[in-house]
Protein backbone atom coordinates (compact mmCIF):
# COMPACT_ATOMS: atom_id res chain seq x y z
CA UNK A 1 0.00 0.00 0.00
CA UNK A 2 1.18 3.53 -0.77
CA UNK A 3 0.74 4.73 2.80
CA UNK A 4 2.70 1.91 4.33
CA UNK A 5 6.06 3.65 4.31
CA UNK A 6 4.83 6.62 6.34
CA UNK A 7 3.19 4.50 8.99
CA UNK A 8 6.04 2.00 9.20
CA UNK A 9 7.37 1.33 12.65
CA UNK A 10 10.95 0.32 13.21
CA UNK A 11 13.30 -0.21 16.07
CA UNK A 12 16.85 1.01 16.47
CA UNK A 13 19.25 -0.44 19.00
CA UNK A 14 21.83 2.00 20.33
CA UNK A 15 25.07 0.92 22.01
CA UNK A 16 26.43 2.82 24.96
CA UNK A 17 27.61 6.37 24.23
CA UNK A 18 26.03 6.35 20.77
CA UNK A 19 23.35 8.60 19.34
CA UNK A 20 20.64 8.39 16.71
CA UNK A 21 20.54 11.62 14.69
CA UNK A 22 17.18 12.43 13.18
CA UNK A 23 15.90 15.09 10.82
CA UNK A 24 12.10 15.04 10.82
CA UNK A 25 10.58 15.47 7.36
CA UNK A 26 7.51 17.53 6.41
CA UNK A 27 5.20 15.36 8.52
CA UNK A 28 5.40 14.74 12.29
CA UNK A 29 7.39 11.78 13.57
CA UNK A 30 6.30 9.52 16.41
CA UNK A 31 9.01 8.20 18.62
CA UNK A 32 9.47 6.28 21.88
CA UNK A 33 12.05 4.70 24.15
CA UNK A 34 11.48 0.95 24.32
CA UNK A 35 14.16 -0.04 26.80
CA UNK A 36 17.32 1.26 28.42
CA UNK A 37 17.81 4.98 29.08
CA UNK A 38 18.32 7.78 26.57
CA UNK A 39 18.16 11.55 26.42
CA UNK A 40 17.52 14.28 23.87
CA UNK A 41 19.90 17.19 24.40
CA UNK A 42 20.13 16.55 28.14
CA UNK A 43 16.46 15.72 28.77
CA UNK A 44 15.69 12.11 29.60
CA UNK A 45 13.10 10.27 27.54
CA UNK A 46 10.18 8.79 29.45
CA UNK A 47 10.00 4.99 29.03
CA UNK A 48 7.56 3.64 26.43
CA UNK A 49 5.52 6.81 25.95
CA UNK A 50 5.06 7.88 22.31
CA UNK A 51 6.24 11.44 21.64
CA UNK A 52 5.30 13.36 18.50
CA UNK A 53 8.03 15.51 17.02
CA UNK A 54 6.98 18.41 14.77
CA UNK A 55 8.05 18.67 11.11
CA UNK A 56 11.64 19.77 10.38
CA UNK A 57 12.90 19.26 13.93
CA UNK A 58 16.49 18.04 14.11
CA UNK A 59 17.55 16.12 17.16
CA UNK A 60 19.76 13.39 18.54
CA UNK A 61 18.82 10.63 20.96
CA UNK A 62 21.91 9.84 23.00
CA UNK A 63 22.37 6.95 25.39
CA UNK A 64 25.03 6.61 28.10
CA UNK A 65 24.40 2.91 28.78
CA UNK A 66 22.52 1.56 25.74
CA UNK A 67 18.88 1.74 24.63
CA UNK A 68 16.37 0.61 22.05
CA UNK A 69 14.08 3.19 20.50
CA UNK A 70 11.15 2.93 18.13
CA UNK A 71 10.26 5.30 15.27
CA UNK A 72 6.91 5.62 13.56
CA UNK A 73 6.73 7.70 10.39
CA UNK A 74 9.19 8.86 7.76
CA UNK A 75 12.28 10.93 8.40
CA UNK A 76 14.32 13.21 6.16
CA UNK A 77 17.40 11.36 7.41
CA UNK A 78 18.34 9.26 10.40
CA UNK A 79 21.58 7.54 11.23
CA UNK A 80 23.51 6.26 14.19
CA UNK A 81 26.81 7.84 15.28
CA UNK A 82 29.29 6.36 17.74
CA UNK A 83 31.55 9.42 17.85
CA UNK A 84 30.17 12.34 19.81
CA UNK A 85 31.63 15.05 22.08
CA UNK A 86 29.11 14.18 24.80
CA UNK A 87 31.70 13.01 27.34
CA UNK A 88 33.52 16.34 27.14
CA UNK A 89 30.20 18.20 27.41
CA UNK A 90 29.11 16.28 30.50
CA UNK A 91 32.53 16.93 32.03
CA UNK A 92 31.84 20.65 31.68
CA UNK A 93 28.53 20.06 33.41
CA UNK A 94 30.33 18.31 36.29
CA UNK A 95 32.65 21.30 36.74
CA UNK A 96 29.66 23.69 36.76
CA UNK A 97 27.82 21.49 39.22
CA UNK A 98 30.80 21.60 41.59
CA UNK A 99 30.94 25.38 41.36
CA UNK A 100 27.22 25.68 42.08
CA UNK A 101 27.52 23.48 45.16
CA UNK A 102 30.50 25.45 46.46
CA UNK A 103 28.65 28.71 45.86
CA UNK A 104 25.62 27.47 47.75
CA UNK A 105 27.74 26.27 50.66
CA UNK A 106 29.67 29.52 50.92
CA UNK A 107 26.62 31.76 50.60
CA UNK A 108 25.28 30.16 53.77
CA UNK A 109 28.27 31.69 55.59
CA UNK A 110 28.20 35.02 53.77
CA UNK A 111 24.71 35.57 52.35
CA UNK A 112 24.52 37.34 49.01
CA UNK A 113 28.26 37.26 48.41
CA UNK A 114 28.65 34.37 46.04
CA UNK A 115 27.85 34.00 42.40
CA UNK A 116 27.48 30.64 40.64
CA UNK A 117 28.98 29.92 37.24
CA UNK A 118 28.17 32.28 34.39
CA UNK A 119 28.84 30.34 31.25
CA UNK A 120 28.86 31.94 27.82
CA UNK A 121 28.80 29.69 24.75
CA UNK A 122 30.49 31.11 21.66
CA UNK A 123 31.42 29.83 18.20
CA UNK A 124 30.64 30.21 14.51
CA UNK A 125 27.17 29.61 13.06
CA UNK A 126 26.07 25.99 13.09
CA UNK A 127 28.54 24.88 15.73
CA UNK A 128 25.86 23.65 18.13
CA UNK A 129 25.85 26.56 20.60
CA UNK A 130 22.11 26.51 21.33
CA UNK A 131 22.20 22.75 21.65
CA UNK A 132 25.08 22.76 24.14
CA UNK A 133 23.37 25.55 26.10
CA UNK A 134 20.19 23.47 26.35
CA UNK A 135 22.10 20.37 27.46
CA UNK A 136 23.94 22.24 30.22
CA UNK A 137 20.63 23.75 31.41
CA UNK A 138 18.71 20.48 31.36
CA UNK A 139 21.45 18.55 33.17
CA UNK A 140 21.55 21.29 35.83
CA UNK A 141 17.76 21.34 36.20
CA UNK A 142 17.71 17.56 36.55
CA UNK A 143 19.88 17.99 39.62
CA UNK A 144 17.51 20.53 41.11
CA UNK A 145 19.27 23.76 40.12
CA UNK A 146 17.34 26.62 38.54
CA UNK A 147 19.84 28.22 36.18
CA UNK A 148 18.96 31.18 33.99
CA UNK A 149 19.14 30.85 30.23
CA UNK A 150 20.14 34.03 28.44
CA UNK A 151 19.73 34.01 24.67
CA UNK A 152 21.50 36.82 22.82
CA UNK A 153 21.02 35.26 19.38
CA UNK A 154 18.71 37.63 17.52
CA UNK A 155 18.94 35.51 14.35
CA UNK A 156 17.76 32.11 15.61
CA UNK A 157 16.82 32.54 19.24
CA UNK A 158 15.22 29.69 21.16
CA UNK A 159 13.08 31.55 23.71
CA UNK A 160 10.80 33.66 21.55
CA UNK A 161 10.57 35.16 18.05
CA UNK A 162 13.67 36.37 16.14
CA UNK A 163 14.94 39.91 16.69
CA UNK A 164 14.85 39.58 20.49
CA UNK A 165 17.27 39.06 23.31
CA UNK A 166 15.71 37.22 26.21
CA UNK A 167 16.24 35.32 29.44
CA UNK A 168 14.24 32.75 31.35
CA UNK A 169 14.74 30.63 34.45
CA UNK A 170 14.99 26.90 33.70
CA UNK A 171 13.28 24.98 36.45
CA UNK A 172 12.88 21.63 34.70
CA UNK A 173 14.79 19.81 31.96
CA UNK A 174 13.76 21.41 28.66
CA UNK A 175 10.84 19.65 26.95
CA UNK A 176 12.22 17.88 23.85
CA UNK A 177 9.09 18.62 21.85
CA UNK A 178 7.84 21.98 23.20
CA UNK A 179 11.23 23.64 23.64
CA UNK A 180 11.80 26.46 26.09
CA UNK A 181 9.06 27.88 28.30
CA UNK A 182 7.97 31.44 27.48
CA UNK A 183 5.78 32.22 30.52
CA UNK A 184 8.50 33.67 32.72
CA UNK A 185 10.74 35.08 30.00
CA UNK A 186 12.19 38.56 30.16
CA UNK A 187 12.25 39.82 26.56
CA UNK A 188 13.77 42.90 24.91
CA UNK A 189 12.98 43.72 21.30
CA UNK A 190 15.81 44.71 18.97
CA UNK A 191 13.59 44.35 15.93
CA UNK A 192 16.22 43.19 13.42
CA UNK A 193 17.79 39.81 12.78
CA UNK A 194 21.31 41.12 12.42
CA UNK A 195 23.00 43.42 14.95
CA UNK A 196 24.86 45.42 12.28
CA UNK A 197 21.67 47.43 11.66
CA UNK A 198 22.26 49.14 15.00
CA UNK A 199 25.09 47.60 17.04
CA UNK A 200 24.90 50.35 19.64
CA UNK A 201 21.25 49.62 20.36
CA UNK A 202 22.06 45.90 20.62
CA UNK A 203 24.64 46.73 23.29
CA UNK A 204 22.19 48.97 25.15
CA UNK A 205 19.59 46.19 25.25
CA UNK A 206 22.15 43.57 26.35
CA UNK A 207 23.06 45.91 29.18
CA UNK A 208 19.41 46.44 30.16
CA UNK A 209 18.83 42.70 30.25
CA UNK A 210 21.97 42.12 32.34
CA UNK A 211 21.01 44.83 34.82
CA UNK A 212 17.49 43.51 35.22
CA UNK A 213 18.80 39.99 35.85
CA UNK A 214 21.34 41.35 38.33
CA UNK A 215 18.50 43.02 40.25
CA UNK A 216 16.49 39.80 40.26
CA UNK A 217 19.51 37.78 41.40
CA UNK A 218 20.24 40.10 44.30
CA UNK A 219 17.07 38.93 45.99
CA UNK A 220 17.31 35.31 44.92
CA UNK A 221 20.24 33.29 46.30
CA UNK A 222 19.00 30.12 44.61
CA UNK A 223 19.07 31.64 41.12
CA UNK A 224 22.38 33.33 41.86
CA UNK A 225 24.05 30.08 42.88
CA UNK A 226 22.69 28.24 39.85
CA UNK A 227 24.17 30.92 37.56
CA UNK A 228 23.58 31.50 33.88
CA UNK A 229 24.11 29.85 30.54
CA UNK A 230 24.38 32.49 27.82
CA UNK A 231 23.94 31.61 24.15
CA UNK A 232 25.40 33.99 21.57
CA UNK A 233 25.24 34.74 17.85
CA UNK A 234 27.35 32.93 15.29
CA UNK A 235 28.80 36.19 14.03
CA UNK A 236 32.33 36.17 15.41
CA UNK A 237 34.24 38.53 13.11
CA UNK A 238 34.63 42.31 13.30
CA UNK A 239 31.65 43.91 15.01
CA UNK A 240 30.39 40.43 15.91
CA UNK A 241 33.58 39.76 17.85
CA UNK A 242 33.28 43.14 19.57
CA UNK A 243 29.72 42.28 20.63
CA UNK A 244 30.94 38.96 22.06
CA UNK A 245 33.52 40.76 24.19
CA UNK A 246 30.82 43.21 25.23
CA UNK A 247 28.52 40.36 26.30
CA UNK A 248 31.29 38.57 28.26
CA UNK A 249 32.01 41.82 30.07
CA UNK A 250 28.41 42.92 30.62
CA UNK A 251 27.27 39.62 32.11
CA UNK A 252 30.51 39.11 34.05
CA UNK A 253 30.85 35.69 32.45
CA UNK A 254 33.44 33.51 34.18
CA UNK A 255 33.49 30.54 31.82
CA UNK A 256 33.74 30.99 28.07
CA UNK A 257 33.04 27.82 26.10
CA UNK A 258 34.34 28.07 22.54
CA UNK A 259 32.94 25.48 20.15
CA UNK A 260 34.76 24.43 17.05
CA UNK A 261 37.08 27.34 16.37
CA UNK A 262 40.76 27.37 17.25
CA UNK A 263 41.29 30.96 16.15
CA UNK A 264 38.42 32.44 18.19
CA UNK A 265 39.54 30.43 21.20
CA UNK A 266 43.12 31.73 21.06
CA UNK A 267 41.94 35.31 20.45
CA UNK A 268 39.68 35.15 23.49
CA UNK A 269 42.37 33.52 25.64
CA UNK A 270 44.71 36.31 24.71
CA UNK A 271 42.30 39.18 25.32
CA UNK A 272 41.02 37.69 28.60
CA UNK A 273 44.42 36.66 30.02
CA UNK A 274 44.39 39.58 32.47
CA UNK A 275 41.19 38.31 34.01
CA UNK A 276 42.28 35.33 36.11
CA UNK A 277 38.70 34.53 37.15
CA UNK A 278 37.62 33.94 33.53
CA UNK A 279 38.29 30.49 32.06
CA UNK A 280 38.30 29.98 28.31
CA UNK A 281 37.61 26.37 27.35
CA UNK A 282 37.76 24.89 23.86
CA UNK A 283 35.18 22.24 22.99
CA UNK A 284 34.75 20.03 19.98
CA UNK A 285 31.81 20.54 17.64
CA UNK A 286 29.42 17.62 17.27
CA UNK A 287 29.31 16.00 13.83
CA UNK A 288 25.54 15.94 14.18
CA UNK A 289 24.99 19.69 14.03
CA UNK A 290 22.98 20.45 10.91
CA UNK A 291 24.18 23.36 8.77
CA UNK A 292 21.59 25.85 7.63
CA UNK A 293 22.01 28.23 4.70
CA UNK A 294 20.54 31.73 4.51
CA UNK A 295 17.31 30.49 2.91
CA UNK A 296 16.75 27.80 5.53
CA UNK A 297 17.43 30.35 8.29
CA UNK A 298 14.90 32.77 6.81
CA UNK A 299 12.33 29.99 6.63
CA UNK A 300 12.94 28.90 10.18
CA UNK A 301 12.51 32.51 11.34
CA UNK A 302 9.12 32.57 9.64
CA UNK A 303 8.14 29.30 11.33
CA UNK A 304 9.16 30.76 14.69
CA UNK A 305 6.87 33.75 14.21
CA UNK A 306 4.04 31.51 13.03
CA UNK A 307 4.59 29.33 16.09
CA UNK A 308 4.33 32.41 18.33
CA UNK A 309 0.83 33.18 17.04
CA UNK A 310 -0.52 29.71 16.22
CA UNK A 311 1.43 27.38 18.51
CA UNK A 312 3.64 24.47 17.54
CA UNK A 313 0.69 22.29 16.53
CA UNK A 314 -1.85 25.00 15.63
CA UNK A 315 -3.07 24.74 19.20
CA UNK A 316 -3.33 28.52 19.75
CA UNK A 317 -5.95 30.83 18.24
CA UNK A 318 -4.64 34.32 17.57
CA UNK A 319 -7.12 37.11 17.19
CA UNK A 320 -7.50 39.81 14.54
CA UNK A 321 -8.10 43.32 15.91
CA UNK A 322 -8.91 46.69 14.35
CA UNK A 323 -7.59 49.91 15.85
CA UNK A 324 -7.60 53.57 14.86
CA UNK A 325 -4.37 55.26 13.90
CA UNK A 326 -4.77 57.45 17.02
CA UNK A 327 -4.99 54.50 19.39
CA UNK A 328 -1.48 53.21 18.81
CA UNK A 329 1.91 54.85 19.09
CA UNK A 330 4.51 53.14 16.96
CA UNK A 331 8.15 53.97 17.72
CA UNK A 332 11.30 53.20 15.83
CA UNK A 333 14.56 53.24 17.75
CA UNK A 334 17.58 54.86 16.16
CA UNK A 335 15.92 56.23 13.07
CA UNK A 336 16.93 59.36 11.24
CA UNK A 337 19.77 61.81 11.66
CA UNK A 338 20.15 63.75 14.88
CA UNK A 339 20.39 67.21 13.39
CA UNK A 340 19.59 68.59 9.96
CA UNK A 341 22.62 69.06 7.72
CA UNK A 342 22.05 72.82 7.73
CA UNK A 343 22.63 72.94 11.48
CA UNK A 344 26.02 71.20 11.26
CA UNK A 345 29.46 72.67 10.53
CA UNK A 346 30.33 72.62 6.83
CA UNK A 347 31.55 69.19 5.75
CA UNK A 348 30.21 67.36 8.80
CA UNK A 349 27.92 64.40 8.15
CA UNK A 350 24.73 64.14 10.20
CA UNK A 351 25.17 61.11 12.44
CA UNK A 352 22.28 58.89 13.41
CA UNK A 353 21.70 58.63 17.13
CA UNK A 354 21.42 54.87 17.70
CA UNK A 355 19.00 55.20 20.58
CA UNK A 356 16.90 58.09 19.38
CA UNK A 357 13.20 57.37 19.64
CA UNK A 358 11.18 58.33 16.56
CA UNK A 359 7.38 58.34 16.48
CA UNK A 360 6.45 56.67 13.19
CA UNK A 361 3.71 58.09 10.99
CA UNK A 362 1.43 55.19 10.21
CA UNK A 363 1.38 54.33 6.51
CA UNK A 364 1.39 51.32 4.21
CA UNK A 365 5.12 50.75 4.87
CA UNK A 366 4.14 49.15 8.16
CA UNK A 367 2.18 46.38 6.46
CA UNK A 368 3.36 42.92 7.66
CA UNK A 369 5.63 44.46 10.29
CA UNK A 370 6.04 42.54 13.52
CA UNK A 371 5.76 45.04 16.38
CA UNK A 372 6.60 44.53 20.03
CA UNK A 373 4.20 45.73 22.72
CA UNK A 374 6.30 47.61 25.27
CA UNK A 375 5.79 47.52 29.01
CA UNK A 376 6.79 51.21 29.07
CA UNK A 377 4.40 53.64 30.78
CA UNK A 378 5.95 56.66 29.04
CA UNK A 379 7.71 56.85 25.68
CA UNK A 380 11.06 57.72 27.28
CA UNK A 381 11.00 54.34 29.06
CA UNK A 382 10.69 52.35 25.85
CA UNK A 383 14.37 51.52 25.39
CA UNK A 384 14.80 50.41 28.98
CA UNK A 385 11.58 48.38 29.08
CA UNK A 386 11.05 44.75 28.28
CA UNK A 387 8.15 43.72 26.09
CA UNK A 388 4.88 41.93 26.77
CA UNK A 389 4.53 40.26 23.38
CA UNK A 390 4.10 40.89 19.68
CA UNK A 391 1.53 41.81 17.07
CA UNK A 392 1.69 41.62 13.30
CA UNK A 393 0.09 44.26 11.06
CA UNK A 394 -2.09 42.60 8.45
CA UNK A 395 -3.89 45.58 6.90
CA UNK A 396 -3.71 49.36 6.82
CA UNK A 397 -6.63 51.42 5.61
CA UNK A 398 -5.29 54.92 5.00
CA UNK A 399 -8.69 56.43 4.16
CA UNK A 400 -10.47 55.21 7.26
CA UNK A 401 -7.31 55.48 9.38
CA UNK A 402 -7.64 51.92 10.61
CA UNK A 403 -5.01 49.27 11.34
CA UNK A 404 -5.79 45.57 11.37
CA UNK A 405 -3.39 43.43 13.37
CA UNK A 406 -2.99 39.89 14.59
CA UNK A 407 -2.40 39.41 18.32
CA UNK A 408 -2.03 36.21 20.37
CA UNK A 409 -5.29 36.85 22.23
CA UNK A 410 -8.62 38.64 22.03
CA UNK A 411 -7.98 41.01 24.95
CA UNK A 412 -6.76 44.61 24.82
CA UNK A 413 -3.07 45.24 24.34
CA UNK A 414 -1.26 45.78 27.66
CA UNK A 415 0.07 49.10 26.35
CA UNK A 416 -0.33 51.45 23.40
CA UNK A 417 3.42 51.87 22.92
CA UNK A 418 4.71 49.68 20.13
CA UNK A 419 8.22 49.16 18.76
CA UNK A 420 8.90 48.57 15.07
CA UNK A 421 12.13 47.35 13.49
CA UNK A 422 12.71 45.58 10.20
CA UNK A 423 11.19 42.22 11.14
CA UNK A 424 8.21 41.27 9.00
CA UNK A 425 5.96 38.24 8.68
CA UNK A 426 3.58 37.28 5.94
CA UNK A 427 1.08 34.57 6.75
CA UNK A 428 1.12 31.89 4.09
P1 LIG B 1 23.46 29.34 15.06
O1 LIG B 1 24.29 30.13 16.02
O2 LIG B 1 24.03 29.31 13.70
O3 LIG B 1 22.02 29.74 15.09
P2 LIG B 1 24.07 26.98 16.69
O4 LIG B 1 25.54 27.01 16.68
O5 LIG B 1 23.39 27.45 17.93
O6 LIG B 1 23.48 27.76 15.46
P3 LIG B 1 22.37 24.71 16.95
O7 LIG B 1 21.12 25.50 16.81
O8 LIG B 1 22.71 24.21 18.31
O9 LIG B 1 23.59 25.51 16.35
O10 LIG B 1 22.34 23.45 15.98
C1 LIG B 1 21.91 23.54 14.63
C2 LIG B 1 20.91 22.44 14.33
O11 LIG B 1 21.53 21.16 14.47
C3 LIG B 1 19.71 22.43 15.27
O12 LIG B 1 18.56 22.17 14.51
C4 LIG B 1 20.00 21.27 16.23
O13 LIG B 1 18.82 20.69 16.73
C5 LIG B 1 20.76 20.32 15.33
N1 LIG B 1 21.70 19.45 16.06
C6 LIG B 1 22.63 19.83 16.96
N2 LIG B 1 23.33 18.78 17.42
C7 LIG B 1 22.81 17.68 16.80
C8 LIG B 1 23.08 16.28 16.85
N3 LIG B 1 24.04 15.78 17.62
N4 LIG B 1 22.33 15.47 16.07
C9 LIG B 1 21.35 15.97 15.28
N5 LIG B 1 21.05 17.26 15.18
C10 LIG B 1 21.76 18.11 15.93
Short mmCIF file of C-alpha atoms and ligand atoms in Angstrom, two decimals, residues 19 21 41 58-60 124-131 153 156 231-234 286 288-290 292 297, ligand 1:
data_model
loop_
_atom_site.label_atom_id
_atom_site.label_comp_id
_atom_site.label_asym_id
_atom_site.label_seq_id
_atom_site.Cartn_x
_atom_site.Cartn_y
_atom_site.Cartn_z
CA UNK A 19 23.35 8.60 19.34
CA UNK A 21 20.54 11.62 14.69
CA UNK A 41 19.90 17.19 24.40
CA UNK A 58 16.49 18.04 14.11
CA UNK A 59 17.55 16.12 17.16
CA UNK A 60 19.76 13.39 18.54
CA UNK A 124 30.64 30.21 14.51
CA UNK A 125 27.17 29.61 13.06
CA UNK A 126 26.07 25.99 13.09
CA UNK A 127 28.54 24.88 15.73
CA UNK A 128 25.86 23.65 18.13
CA UNK A 129 25.85 26.56 20.60
CA UNK A 130 22.11 26.51 21.33
CA UNK A 131 22.20 22.75 21.65
CA UNK A 153 21.02 35.26 19.38
CA UNK A 156 17.76 32.11 15.61
CA UNK A 231 23.94 31.61 24.15
CA UNK A 232 25.40 33.99 21.57
CA UNK A 233 25.24 34.74 17.85
CA UNK A 234 27.35 32.93 15.29
CA UNK A 286 29.42 17.62 17.27
CA UNK A 288 25.54 15.94 14.18
CA UNK A 289 24.99 19.69 14.03
CA UNK A 290 22.98 20.45 10.91
CA UNK A 292 21.59 25.85 7.63
CA UNK A 297 17.43 30.35 8.29
P1 LIG B 1 23.46 29.34 15.06
O1 LIG B 1 24.29 30.13 16.02
O2 LIG B 1 24.03 29.31 13.70
O3 LIG B 1 22.02 29.74 15.09
P2 LIG B 1 24.07 26.98 16.69
O4 LIG B 1 25.54 27.01 16.68
O5 LIG B 1 23.39 27.45 17.93
O6 LIG B 1 23.48 27.76 15.46
P3 LIG B 1 22.37 24.71 16.95
O7 LIG B 1 21.12 25.50 16.81
O8 LIG B 1 22.71 24.21 18.31
O9 LIG B 1 23.59 25.51 16.35
O10 LIG B 1 22.34 23.45 15.98
C1 LIG B 1 21.91 23.54 14.63
C2 LIG B 1 20.91 22.44 14.33
O11 LIG B 1 21.53 21.16 14.47
C3 LIG B 1 19.71 22.43 15.27
O12 LIG B 1 18.56 22.17 14.51
C4 LIG B 1 20.00 21.27 16.23
O13 LIG B 1 18.82 20.69 16.73
C5 LIG B 1 20.76 20.32 15.33
N1 LIG B 1 21.70 19.45 16.06
C6 LIG B 1 22.63 19.83 16.96
N2 LIG B 1 23.33 18.78 17.42
C7 LIG B 1 22.81 17.68 16.80
C8 LIG B 1 23.08 16.28 16.85
N3 LIG B 1 24.04 15.78 17.62
N4 LIG B 1 22.33 15.47 16.07
C9 LIG B 1 21.35 15.97 15.28
N5 LIG B 1 21.05 17.26 15.18
C10 LIG B 1 21.76 18.11 15.93
#
